[in-house]
Coordinates of C-alpha atoms and ligand atoms in Angstrom, one line a residue:
M125 CA 20.5 94.8 -79.6
D126 CA 20.2 96.0 -76.0
S127 CA 22.9 95.0 -73.4
A128 CA 20.8 92.2 -71.9
G129 CA 20.3 90.8 -75.4
L130 CA 24.1 91.0 -76.0
L131 CA 24.8 89.3 -72.7
V132 CA 22.4 86.4 -73.5
Y133 CA 23.9 86.3 -77.0
G134 CA 27.5 86.2 -75.6
L135 CA 26.6 83.5 -73.1
A136 CA 25.0 81.5 -75.8
V137 CA 28.0 81.8 -78.0
V138 CA 30.4 80.5 -75.2
L139 CA 28.1 77.6 -74.4
A140 CA 27.7 76.8 -78.0
A141 CA 31.5 76.7 -78.6
L142 CA 31.6 74.2 -75.7
F143 CA 28.8 72.1 -77.0
V144 CA 30.1 72.1 -80.5
Y145 CA 33.5 70.9 -79.2
L146 CA 32.1 68.3 -76.9
L147 CA 29.8 66.8 -79.4
E148 CA 32.1 67.0 -82.4
R149 CA 29.4 68.3 -84.5
R150 CA 31.6 70.0 -87.0
G151 CA 32.7 66.8 -88.7
A152 CA 33.1 68.2 -92.2
S153 CA 34.9 65.4 -93.9
T154 CA 32.2 65.2 -96.6
L155 CA 32.9 68.8 -97.4
N156 CA 36.7 68.4 -97.6
A157 CA 36.7 69.0 -101.3
I158 CA 35.3 72.5 -100.8
P159 CA 37.8 75.2 -99.8
T160 CA 37.3 77.0 -96.5
I161 CA 37.6 80.6 -95.6
G162 CA 39.6 80.7 -92.4
P163 CA 40.7 77.6 -90.5
S164 CA 38.9 74.3 -91.1
G165 CA 39.7 72.4 -87.9
R166 CA 36.9 71.4 -85.6
I167 CA 37.9 73.8 -82.8
S168 CA 39.7 76.5 -84.8
S169 CA 36.7 76.9 -87.1
C170 CA 34.5 77.6 -84.0
F171 CA 36.5 80.7 -83.5
S172 CA 36.1 81.8 -87.1
A173 CA 32.4 81.0 -86.7
I174 CA 32.3 83.7 -84.1
K175 CA 34.3 86.0 -86.3
F176 CA 31.7 85.3 -89.0
I177 CA 29.0 86.9 -86.8
F178 CA 30.6 90.3 -87.1
H179 CA 32.8 90.0 -90.2
A180 CA 30.7 87.9 -92.6
Q181 CA 31.2 90.5 -95.3
S182 CA 35.0 90.4 -95.5
M183 CA 35.1 86.6 -95.2
V184 CA 32.6 86.2 -98.1
Q185 CA 34.4 88.9 -100.1
E186 CA 37.6 87.0 -99.7
G187 CA 36.0 83.8 -100.8
Y188 CA 34.5 85.5 -103.8
K189 CA 37.8 86.9 -104.9
K190 CA 39.6 83.6 -104.6
Y191 CA 36.9 81.2 -106.0
K192 CA 34.7 83.3 -108.3
G193 CA 32.7 81.0 -110.5
G194 CA 33.0 78.2 -107.9
V195 CA 32.2 77.5 -104.3
F196 CA 33.7 77.8 -100.9
K197 CA 32.5 77.3 -97.3
V198 CA 32.2 79.5 -94.3
P199 CA 31.7 78.4 -90.7
M200 CA 28.5 79.1 -88.9
L201 CA 28.3 78.2 -85.3
D202 CA 26.3 75.1 -85.9
R203 CA 27.2 74.1 -89.5
W204 CA 29.1 74.9 -92.6
L205 CA 27.5 77.1 -95.2
V206 CA 28.6 76.5 -98.8
V207 CA 28.6 79.7 -100.8
M208 CA 28.1 79.8 -104.5
T209 CA 29.6 82.6 -106.6
G210 CA 28.8 84.1 -109.9
P211 CA 26.0 84.2 -112.4
Q212 CA 26.5 80.6 -113.8
L213 CA 25.9 79.2 -110.3
V214 CA 22.9 81.4 -109.8
D215 CA 21.6 79.9 -113.0
A216 CA 22.4 76.4 -111.9
L217 CA 20.8 76.9 -108.5
R218 CA 17.5 78.4 -109.8
K219 CA 17.0 75.5 -112.2
V220 CA 17.2 72.8 -109.5
P221 CA 13.8 71.6 -108.3
D222 CA 12.9 71.9 -104.6
E223 CA 13.1 68.2 -104.1
E224 CA 16.9 68.5 -104.6
L225 CA 17.7 72.0 -103.2
S226 CA 14.9 73.0 -100.9
F227 CA 14.0 76.5 -99.8
D228 CA 11.5 75.3 -97.2
H229 CA 13.9 72.9 -95.5
A230 CA 16.6 75.5 -95.4
M231 CA 14.1 77.8 -93.6
Q232 CA 13.1 75.0 -91.3
D233 CA 16.7 74.8 -90.1
L234 CA 17.5 78.5 -90.1
L235 CA 14.3 79.7 -88.5
Q236 CA 13.7 76.6 -86.5
V237 CA 10.2 76.6 -88.0
K238 CA 9.0 73.8 -85.9
Y239 CA 9.5 75.9 -82.7
T240 CA 8.9 79.3 -84.2
F241 CA 6.2 79.5 -86.9
G242 CA 5.1 75.9 -86.7
F243 CA 5.0 73.8 -89.8
E244 CA 1.4 74.8 -90.7
A245 CA 2.5 78.0 -92.4
Q246 CA 4.9 76.1 -94.7
D247 CA 2.6 73.2 -95.3
N248 CA -0.1 75.4 -96.6
P249 CA 1.4 78.7 -97.6
Y250 CA -1.8 80.4 -98.7
H251 CA -0.4 83.8 -97.5
V252 CA 2.2 83.6 -100.3
L253 CA -0.5 83.0 -102.9
V254 CA -2.3 86.1 -101.7
I255 CA 0.9 88.2 -102.2
R256 CA 1.4 86.8 -105.7
N257 CA -2.2 87.3 -106.7
Q258 CA -4.6 89.5 -104.8
L259 CA -2.1 92.0 -103.4
K260 CA -0.6 92.5 -106.9
R261 CA -4.0 92.7 -108.6
N262 CA -5.6 95.1 -106.1
L263 CA -2.7 97.4 -105.6
A264 CA -3.8 99.9 -108.2
D265 CA -7.3 100.2 -106.6
L266 CA -5.9 100.5 -103.2
F267 CA -3.1 102.9 -104.1
P268 CA -5.0 106.0 -102.6
E269 CA -4.9 104.3 -99.2
V270 CA -1.1 103.6 -99.5
V271 CA -0.6 107.3 -100.4
D272 CA -2.8 108.5 -97.6
E273 CA -1.0 106.3 -95.0
I274 CA 2.4 107.6 -96.3
E275 CA 1.3 111.2 -95.9
Q276 CA -0.1 110.6 -92.4
S277 CA 2.9 108.6 -91.2
F278 CA 5.3 111.3 -92.2
V279 CA 3.2 114.0 -90.6
D280 CA 3.5 111.9 -87.4
N281 CA 7.2 111.0 -87.8
I282 CA 8.7 114.3 -89.0
P283 CA 8.1 117.1 -86.6
N284 CA 6.9 120.2 -88.3
C285 CA 9.6 122.8 -87.9
G286 CA 8.6 124.9 -90.8
N287 CA 11.7 126.3 -92.4
E288 CA 14.1 125.1 -89.8
W289 CA 16.1 121.8 -90.1
V290 CA 14.9 119.1 -87.8
G291 CA 16.8 115.8 -87.0
V292 CA 14.8 112.6 -87.2
Q293 CA 16.1 109.1 -86.3
A294 CA 15.7 107.6 -89.8
Y295 CA 15.4 104.0 -89.1
S296 CA 12.7 104.1 -86.4
A297 CA 10.7 106.7 -88.4
I298 CA 10.9 104.5 -91.5
M299 CA 10.1 101.3 -89.6
D300 CA 7.0 103.0 -88.3
A301 CA 6.0 104.3 -91.8
T302 CA 6.7 100.9 -93.4
C303 CA 4.7 99.0 -90.8
R304 CA 1.7 101.4 -91.1
V305 CA 1.7 101.5 -94.9
S306 CA 1.8 97.8 -95.5
N307 CA -0.6 97.1 -92.7
R308 CA -3.0 99.6 -94.0
L309 CA -3.6 97.0 -96.7
F310 CA -3.1 94.0 -94.5
V311 CA -5.4 94.9 -91.6
G312 CA -6.7 98.4 -92.4
L313 CA -7.6 101.4 -90.2
P314 CA -7.4 102.0 -87.3
L315 CA -5.3 99.0 -86.3
C316 CA -2.5 99.8 -88.8
R317 CA -1.7 102.9 -86.7
S318 CA -1.8 101.1 -83.3
A319 CA 1.5 101.2 -81.5
E320 CA 0.7 97.9 -79.8
F321 CA 0.1 96.3 -83.1
A322 CA 3.3 97.6 -84.6
D323 CA 5.2 96.4 -81.5
V324 CA 3.9 92.9 -81.9
Q325 CA 4.7 92.8 -85.6
S326 CA 8.2 94.2 -85.4
K327 CA 9.3 92.3 -82.3
F328 CA 8.0 89.0 -83.6
A329 CA 10.4 88.9 -86.5
L330 CA 13.4 89.9 -84.4
Q331 CA 12.6 87.3 -81.8
V332 CA 12.1 84.5 -84.3
V333 CA 15.5 85.2 -85.8
M334 CA 17.3 85.6 -82.5
R335 CA 15.7 82.6 -80.8
A336 CA 16.2 80.4 -83.8
S337 CA 19.8 81.3 -83.9
I338 CA 20.3 80.6 -80.2
L339 CA 18.5 77.3 -80.6
N340 CA 20.7 76.4 -83.5
F341 CA 23.8 76.6 -81.3
F342 CA 22.6 73.7 -79.3
P343 CA 22.5 70.0 -80.2
K344 CA 19.3 68.6 -81.6
F345 CA 18.4 66.4 -78.7
I346 CA 17.6 69.4 -76.5
H347 CA 15.7 71.3 -79.1
P348 CA 12.3 69.8 -78.0
I349 CA 12.8 71.2 -74.5
L350 CA 14.7 74.4 -75.3
G351 CA 12.5 75.1 -78.4
R352 CA 9.4 75.3 -76.3
L353 CA 11.1 77.5 -73.7
L354 CA 12.4 79.9 -76.2
T355 CA 9.5 80.2 -78.6
N356 CA 7.7 83.5 -78.7
T357 CA 5.1 82.4 -81.2
P358 CA 2.3 81.5 -78.8
S359 CA 2.5 84.9 -77.0
S360 CA 2.8 86.8 -80.2
I361 CA -0.2 85.0 -81.7
Q362 CA -2.1 85.7 -78.5
R363 CA -1.4 89.4 -78.7
C364 CA -2.2 89.5 -82.3
M365 CA -5.4 87.6 -81.8
A366 CA -6.5 90.0 -79.1
L367 CA -6.0 92.9 -81.5
L368 CA -7.7 91.3 -84.5
R369 CA -10.4 89.3 -82.8
D370 CA -13.3 91.7 -83.3
T371 CA -12.4 92.4 -86.9
I372 CA -11.8 88.8 -88.0
E373 CA -14.7 87.3 -86.1
E374 CA -17.1 89.8 -87.7
R375 CA -15.7 88.9 -91.1
L376 CA -16.1 85.2 -90.5
R377 CA -19.6 85.8 -89.3
N378 CA -20.5 87.7 -92.4
V379 CA -19.1 84.9 -94.6
E380 CA -21.3 82.4 -92.7
L381 CA -24.4 84.6 -93.0
Y382 CA -24.1 86.1 -96.5
G383 CA -21.6 83.9 -98.3
E384 CA -18.1 84.7 -99.7
N385 CA -19.0 87.9 -101.4
W386 CA -21.1 89.6 -98.7
P387 CA -22.1 93.2 -99.4
D388 CA -19.5 95.8 -98.4
K389 CA -16.8 93.2 -97.8
P390 CA -13.6 95.2 -97.3
N391 CA -10.9 94.8 -99.9
D392 CA -7.9 94.0 -97.8
M393 CA -5.4 91.2 -96.8
I394 CA -7.7 89.8 -94.2
S395 CA -10.5 89.3 -96.7
W396 CA -8.1 87.8 -99.3
L397 CA -6.7 85.4 -96.7
I398 CA -10.2 84.3 -95.7
D399 CA -11.1 83.9 -99.4
V400 CA -8.3 81.5 -100.2
S401 CA -8.1 79.7 -96.9
S402 CA -9.3 76.1 -96.5
K403 CA -12.0 75.3 -93.9
K404 CA -9.3 74.2 -91.5
D405 CA -7.4 77.5 -91.8
R406 CA -10.4 79.7 -91.6
N407 CA -10.1 80.7 -88.0
L408 CA -8.8 83.6 -85.9
R409 CA -5.5 81.8 -84.9
S410 CA -4.5 80.7 -88.4
L411 CA -5.3 84.1 -89.9
C412 CA -3.3 85.9 -87.2
L413 CA -0.3 83.6 -87.8
R414 CA -0.4 84.6 -91.5
I415 CA -0.5 88.3 -90.7
L416 CA 2.6 87.7 -88.5
V417 CA 4.4 85.7 -91.1
L418 CA 3.7 88.4 -93.7
N419 CA 5.0 91.1 -91.5
F420 CA 8.0 88.8 -90.8
A421 CA 8.8 88.7 -94.5
S422 CA 8.1 92.3 -95.3
L423 CA 8.7 94.6 -92.4
H424 CA 12.4 94.6 -91.7
T425 CA 13.5 93.9 -95.3
S426 CA 11.5 96.9 -96.6
A427 CA 12.4 99.2 -93.6
Q428 CA 16.1 98.4 -93.9
G429 CA 16.1 98.7 -97.7
F430 CA 14.3 102.1 -97.7
T431 CA 16.5 103.5 -94.9
H432 CA 19.6 102.5 -96.9
A433 CA 18.2 104.5 -99.8
L434 CA 17.2 107.5 -97.6
L435 CA 20.7 107.6 -96.2
H436 CA 22.2 107.5 -99.7
L437 CA 19.9 110.4 -100.6
A438 CA 20.8 112.4 -97.5
T439 CA 24.5 111.8 -98.2
H440 CA 24.0 113.1 -101.8
P441 CA 21.4 115.9 -101.6
E442 CA 22.4 116.8 -105.2
F443 CA 20.3 113.9 -106.4
I444 CA 17.1 115.3 -104.8
D445 CA 16.5 117.8 -107.7
P446 CA 16.4 115.3 -110.5
L447 CA 14.2 112.9 -108.5
R448 CA 11.9 115.8 -107.4
E449 CA 11.6 117.1 -111.0
E450 CA 10.7 113.6 -112.3
A451 CA 8.2 112.9 -109.5
E452 CA 6.5 116.3 -109.9
T453 CA 6.2 116.1 -113.7
V454 CA 4.6 112.7 -113.5
I455 CA 2.4 113.3 -110.6
D456 CA 1.2 116.7 -111.9
Q457 CA 0.0 114.9 -115.0
E458 CA -1.4 111.7 -113.6
G459 CA -1.7 112.1 -109.8
W460 CA -0.6 109.6 -107.2
T461 CA -1.4 106.4 -108.9
K462 CA 0.3 103.0 -109.3
A463 CA 0.5 103.8 -113.0
S464 CA 2.5 106.9 -112.3
M465 CA 4.9 105.0 -110.1
K466 CA 5.8 103.0 -113.2
K467 CA 6.9 106.2 -114.9
L468 CA 9.4 107.1 -112.2
Y469 CA 12.4 105.7 -114.0
K470 CA 15.0 107.7 -112.1
M471 CA 13.4 106.9 -108.7
D472 CA 13.3 103.3 -109.6
S473 CA 16.9 103.3 -110.6
F474 CA 17.9 105.2 -107.5
L475 CA 16.3 102.6 -105.3
K476 CA 17.8 99.8 -107.3
E477 CA 21.2 101.3 -107.1
S478 CA 20.9 101.7 -103.3
Q479 CA 19.9 98.0 -103.1
R480 CA 22.9 97.0 -105.2
L481 CA 25.4 98.9 -103.1
S482 CA 23.7 98.4 -99.8
G483 CA 21.9 95.1 -100.1
T484 CA 20.5 93.9 -96.7
S485 CA 21.3 90.2 -97.4
L486 CA 24.8 89.1 -98.0
L487 CA 23.8 85.5 -98.7
P488 CA 20.3 85.2 -100.2
M489 CA 18.9 82.1 -102.0
V490 CA 19.6 79.7 -99.2
R491 CA 18.8 76.1 -100.0
K492 CA 19.3 72.8 -98.3
A493 CA 20.5 69.8 -100.3
M494 CA 18.0 67.0 -100.0
K495 CA 20.2 64.7 -102.1
P496 CA 23.8 65.0 -103.2
F497 CA 24.0 67.8 -105.7
T498 CA 26.8 67.8 -108.3
L499 CA 28.1 71.1 -109.7
A500 CA 29.3 71.4 -113.3
N501 CA 32.9 71.3 -112.1
G502 CA 32.3 68.0 -110.4
V503 CA 32.2 69.2 -106.8
V504 CA 29.5 67.4 -104.8
I505 CA 27.4 69.2 -102.3
P506 CA 26.4 66.4 -99.9
T507 CA 22.8 65.8 -98.5
G508 CA 21.9 68.0 -95.6
T509 CA 24.3 70.8 -96.6
H510 CA 23.1 74.4 -96.7
V511 CA 24.1 76.5 -99.8
A512 CA 23.5 80.2 -100.5
V513 CA 24.7 82.7 -103.1
A514 CA 27.2 85.6 -102.4
S515 CA 25.2 88.6 -103.5
I516 CA 27.0 91.7 -102.4
P517 CA 30.4 90.7 -103.8
M518 CA 28.7 90.0 -107.2
H519 CA 26.9 93.4 -107.0
L520 CA 30.2 95.1 -106.4
D521 CA 32.0 93.2 -109.2
E522 CA 33.4 95.5 -112.0
E523 CA 32.7 92.7 -114.5
F524 CA 28.9 93.3 -114.0
Y525 CA 28.8 96.9 -112.9
P526 CA 31.3 99.4 -114.2
H527 CA 32.8 101.6 -111.4
A528 CA 31.0 99.2 -109.1
S529 CA 31.9 100.8 -105.8
E530 CA 30.5 104.2 -106.8
F531 CA 26.9 105.2 -106.0
D532 CA 25.7 106.0 -109.5
P533 CA 21.9 106.5 -108.9
F534 CA 20.7 106.6 -112.5
R535 CA 22.8 103.9 -114.0
F536 CA 19.8 101.6 -114.4
A537 CA 17.7 104.3 -115.8
D538 CA 20.4 105.0 -118.4
M539 CA 20.5 101.3 -119.2
R540 CA 16.8 101.4 -119.8
Q541 CA 17.2 104.1 -122.4
E542 CA 19.0 101.7 -124.7
E543 CA 16.9 100.0 -127.4
G544 CA 15.0 97.0 -126.3
E545 CA 16.0 97.4 -122.7
S546 CA 13.2 99.6 -121.4
T547 CA 11.5 96.9 -119.3
K548 CA 14.7 95.4 -118.0
H549 CA 16.8 96.8 -115.2
Q550 CA 13.8 97.8 -113.1
L551 CA 13.9 97.5 -109.4
I552 CA 11.6 94.5 -109.6
S553 CA 13.7 92.8 -112.3
T554 CA 15.9 90.1 -111.0
S555 CA 18.7 88.7 -113.0
L556 CA 21.7 86.3 -112.8
S557 CA 23.8 89.2 -111.6
Y558 CA 21.2 91.0 -109.5
I559 CA 19.8 88.9 -106.7
A560 CA 18.8 91.3 -103.9
F561 CA 15.3 89.8 -104.3
G562 CA 16.7 86.3 -105.2
H563 CA 16.1 85.0 -108.7
G564 CA 13.9 82.3 -110.2
K565 CA 11.0 80.5 -108.7
H566 CA 11.4 81.7 -105.1
A567 CA 12.3 85.2 -105.9
C568 CA 10.6 87.6 -103.5
P569 CA 6.9 87.7 -104.4
G570 CA 6.5 90.9 -102.3
R571 CA 8.9 92.9 -104.5
F572 CA 6.1 94.4 -106.7
F573 CA 4.5 95.8 -103.6
A574 CA 7.7 96.9 -102.0
S575 CA 8.9 98.7 -105.1
N576 CA 5.7 100.7 -105.5
V577 CA 5.6 101.6 -101.8
M578 CA 9.2 102.6 -101.7
K579 CA 8.9 104.8 -104.8
A580 CA 5.8 106.5 -103.4
M581 CA 7.5 107.1 -100.0
M582 CA 10.6 108.6 -101.6
A583 CA 8.5 110.7 -104.0
H584 CA 6.6 112.0 -101.1
L585 CA 9.8 112.9 -99.2
V586 CA 11.5 114.7 -102.1
I587 CA 8.4 116.6 -103.1
N588 CA 7.9 117.9 -99.6
F589 CA 11.2 118.2 -97.9
D590 CA 14.8 119.2 -98.2
I591 CA 17.0 116.4 -96.9
K592 CA 20.6 116.2 -95.7
L593 CA 22.7 114.5 -93.0
K594 CA 23.7 116.3 -89.9
Q595 CA 27.4 115.7 -90.7
E596 CA 27.0 116.6 -94.3
G597 CA 28.2 114.1 -96.9
V598 CA 29.4 111.4 -94.5
R599 CA 27.2 108.3 -94.6
P600 CA 26.9 106.8 -91.2
P601 CA 28.4 103.3 -91.1
D602 CA 26.2 100.2 -91.6
Q603 CA 25.7 97.7 -88.9
W604 CA 26.6 94.2 -89.8
F605 CA 25.3 91.1 -87.9
Q606 CA 25.9 87.7 -89.5
M607 CA 24.6 88.0 -93.1
N608 CA 22.5 91.1 -92.5
C609 CA 23.6 94.5 -93.4
S610 CA 21.4 97.0 -91.6
P611 CA 21.6 100.7 -92.1
N612 CA 22.9 102.6 -89.1
R613 CA 19.9 102.4 -86.7
T614 CA 20.7 105.5 -84.7
A615 CA 21.7 107.8 -87.6
E616 CA 19.7 111.0 -87.9
V617 CA 18.5 112.5 -91.1
M618 CA 17.8 116.3 -91.3
F619 CA 14.5 117.4 -92.8
R620 CA 13.1 120.8 -93.5
R621 CA 10.1 122.0 -95.4
R622 CA 11.1 122.3 -99.0
Q623 CA 12.4 125.8 -99.7
P624 CA 11.4 127.6 -102.8
Q625 CA 14.0 127.6 -105.6
L626 CA 16.0 130.8 -105.7
Ligands
HEM53 C1 13.0 95.6 -100.1 C2 12.2 94.7 -99.5 C3 12.4 93.2 -99.7 C4 13.5 92.5 -99.9 C5 15.0 93.0 -100.1 C6 13.1 91.1 -100.0 C7 14.0 90.0 -100.3 C8 13.6 88.7 -100.3 C9 14.5 87.6 -100.6 C10 16.0 87.7 -100.9 C11 13.8 86.4 -100.6 C12 14.3 85.0 -100.8 C13 14.5 84.6 -102.3 C14 15.2 83.3 -102.4 O1 15.6 82.7 -101.5 O2 15.3 82.9 -103.6 C15 12.4 86.8 -100.3 C16 11.3 85.9 -100.1 C17 10.1 86.3 -99.7 N1 9.6 87.6 -99.6 FE1 10.6 89.3 -99.8 N2 11.8 91.0 -99.7 C18 11.3 92.3 -99.6 C19 10.0 92.7 -99.3 C20 8.9 91.8 -99.2 C21 7.6 92.2 -98.9 C22 7.1 93.6 -98.9 C23 6.8 91.0 -98.8 C24 5.4 90.8 -98.6 C25 4.4 91.7 -98.9 C26 7.8 89.9 -99.0 C27 7.4 88.6 -98.9 C28 8.3 87.5 -99.2 C29 7.9 86.1 -99.1 C30 6.5 85.6 -98.7 C31 9.0 85.3 -99.5 C32 9.1 83.8 -99.5 C33 8.8 83.3 -100.9 C34 8.6 81.8 -101.1 O3 8.2 81.2 -100.1 O4 8.9 81.3 -102.2 N3 9.0 90.4 -99.2 N4 12.3 88.2 -100.1
NAG54 C1 25.7 105.2 -86.3 O1 25.9 106.6 -86.7 C2 26.3 107.4 -85.6 C3 26.4 108.8 -86.2 O2 25.3 109.2 -86.9 C4 27.6 106.9 -85.0 O3 27.8 107.7 -83.9 C5 27.4 105.5 -84.6 O4 28.6 105.0 -84.1 C6 27.0 104.6 -85.7 N1 26.7 103.3 -85.3 C7 27.4 102.2 -85.8 C8 27.1 100.9 -85.2 O5 28.3 102.3 -86.6

């Protein structure tokens, strides 16, 4: 965050504390039965809500330790969040229908959907269908484009210094690569390489989250005014529309003239979105909104996840050799295909282990109780309450992962060696004790795509480069903000053309 952003944030926090006090919004008597981390008074909990912004991890870890298998609550600035812990509750939560514990309604509150995306994207989530179906189905055919964009983006992001080491700011390079690679399939060339396009997409997500959280500080009755002042959606959509107008209008014209399957129809996200959209949604504005929402869901999650993995690799260059050997063996035989990505067991395991130790979301699987929800132990979660699951403490629990605090890159590959286990423990597999992508019905539909892209990106890097940290062996500290664990955004990773083995 820049200093102006911090100032605005700081001001909002102070104002919020005041509002919350004045309007006594923290009445939590219905949640009295649920233990609290930190003080639970109306005012005292405001202070711990501020603490939560920067120390969510230790507060949730404390709760996990004390109440494992049960629930506890942590204070957010505007509400309490009930945290569920342990596999049994993950299982309980995933079985509950949306009418009782709602993903959409939780998002409506958290992201202030009414003022940010607008309800239309939730009412008719055709972009999610496209990820589940078309993107998955077409990925093998489109894989050469993914690989081409990966190669090009690293040519552009890693200066060619031949045999010398060169420092690269990892997060921004990976953000650029991730944006280009996914948008190569979303909107195609040349737009996927446009800096203006990347700027719209990456800022939109940050602004939605930031503005929604500011809005959430304030009482509901001023949302209609403040929401319209704070929203960035109209301007983002305008910018996105300006960039995509020619492409989309031409596609729509071709559908009009020649029907759904016009000759030479490009095989990309825009076409798929047009294919599945209803008449009402088949227009420039709606399609641009979906491109923004897709980038919202995919860009920062993937860029942060991959950067975490790259920093783990740079901290432990001794793992480059095994990954390189595996990638070269497979790719020499089969080339850069989606099928070969499936054979990269070590790579898959490495990325999964990175996500276990350095998950980006401390509290995924957020839901809102639409009616009172009773846990097996009798505790009642009242209507309107938000619940989520403590992921990182479970991923760091010795009960589920031996020597859990250690980065053991091939632990999942080893588990797959055991009989009957070869398809389990993949990066894309979710489980009751691995919830980095969620688990159950709402589990991330983009994880198949993300997993293939991340494996191809990392394979490309280890085949072509030697990699290390400037300060060798010392992983730069993560940056926590609320429930998000970002890799260090200023950290440099050193690259040099791969040197021949002595
Ligand atoms: C490493 C990268 C990623 C991570 C860690 C991640 C994680 C998640 C998580 C935790 C959820 C919520 C699950 C729940 O609440 O139960 C989610 C949902 C979602 N993700 Fe991802 N995601 C990633 C990449 C992507 C990509 C690349 C796309 C799109 C191509 C995507 C699209 C979505 C969508 C659309 C949803 C909402 C699903 C629904 O409405 O049911 N994600 N993701
Ligand atoms: C990120 O890492 C750099 C060193 O690479 C360090 O100077 C900086 O303080 C770190 N940032 C945070 C927020 O920890």
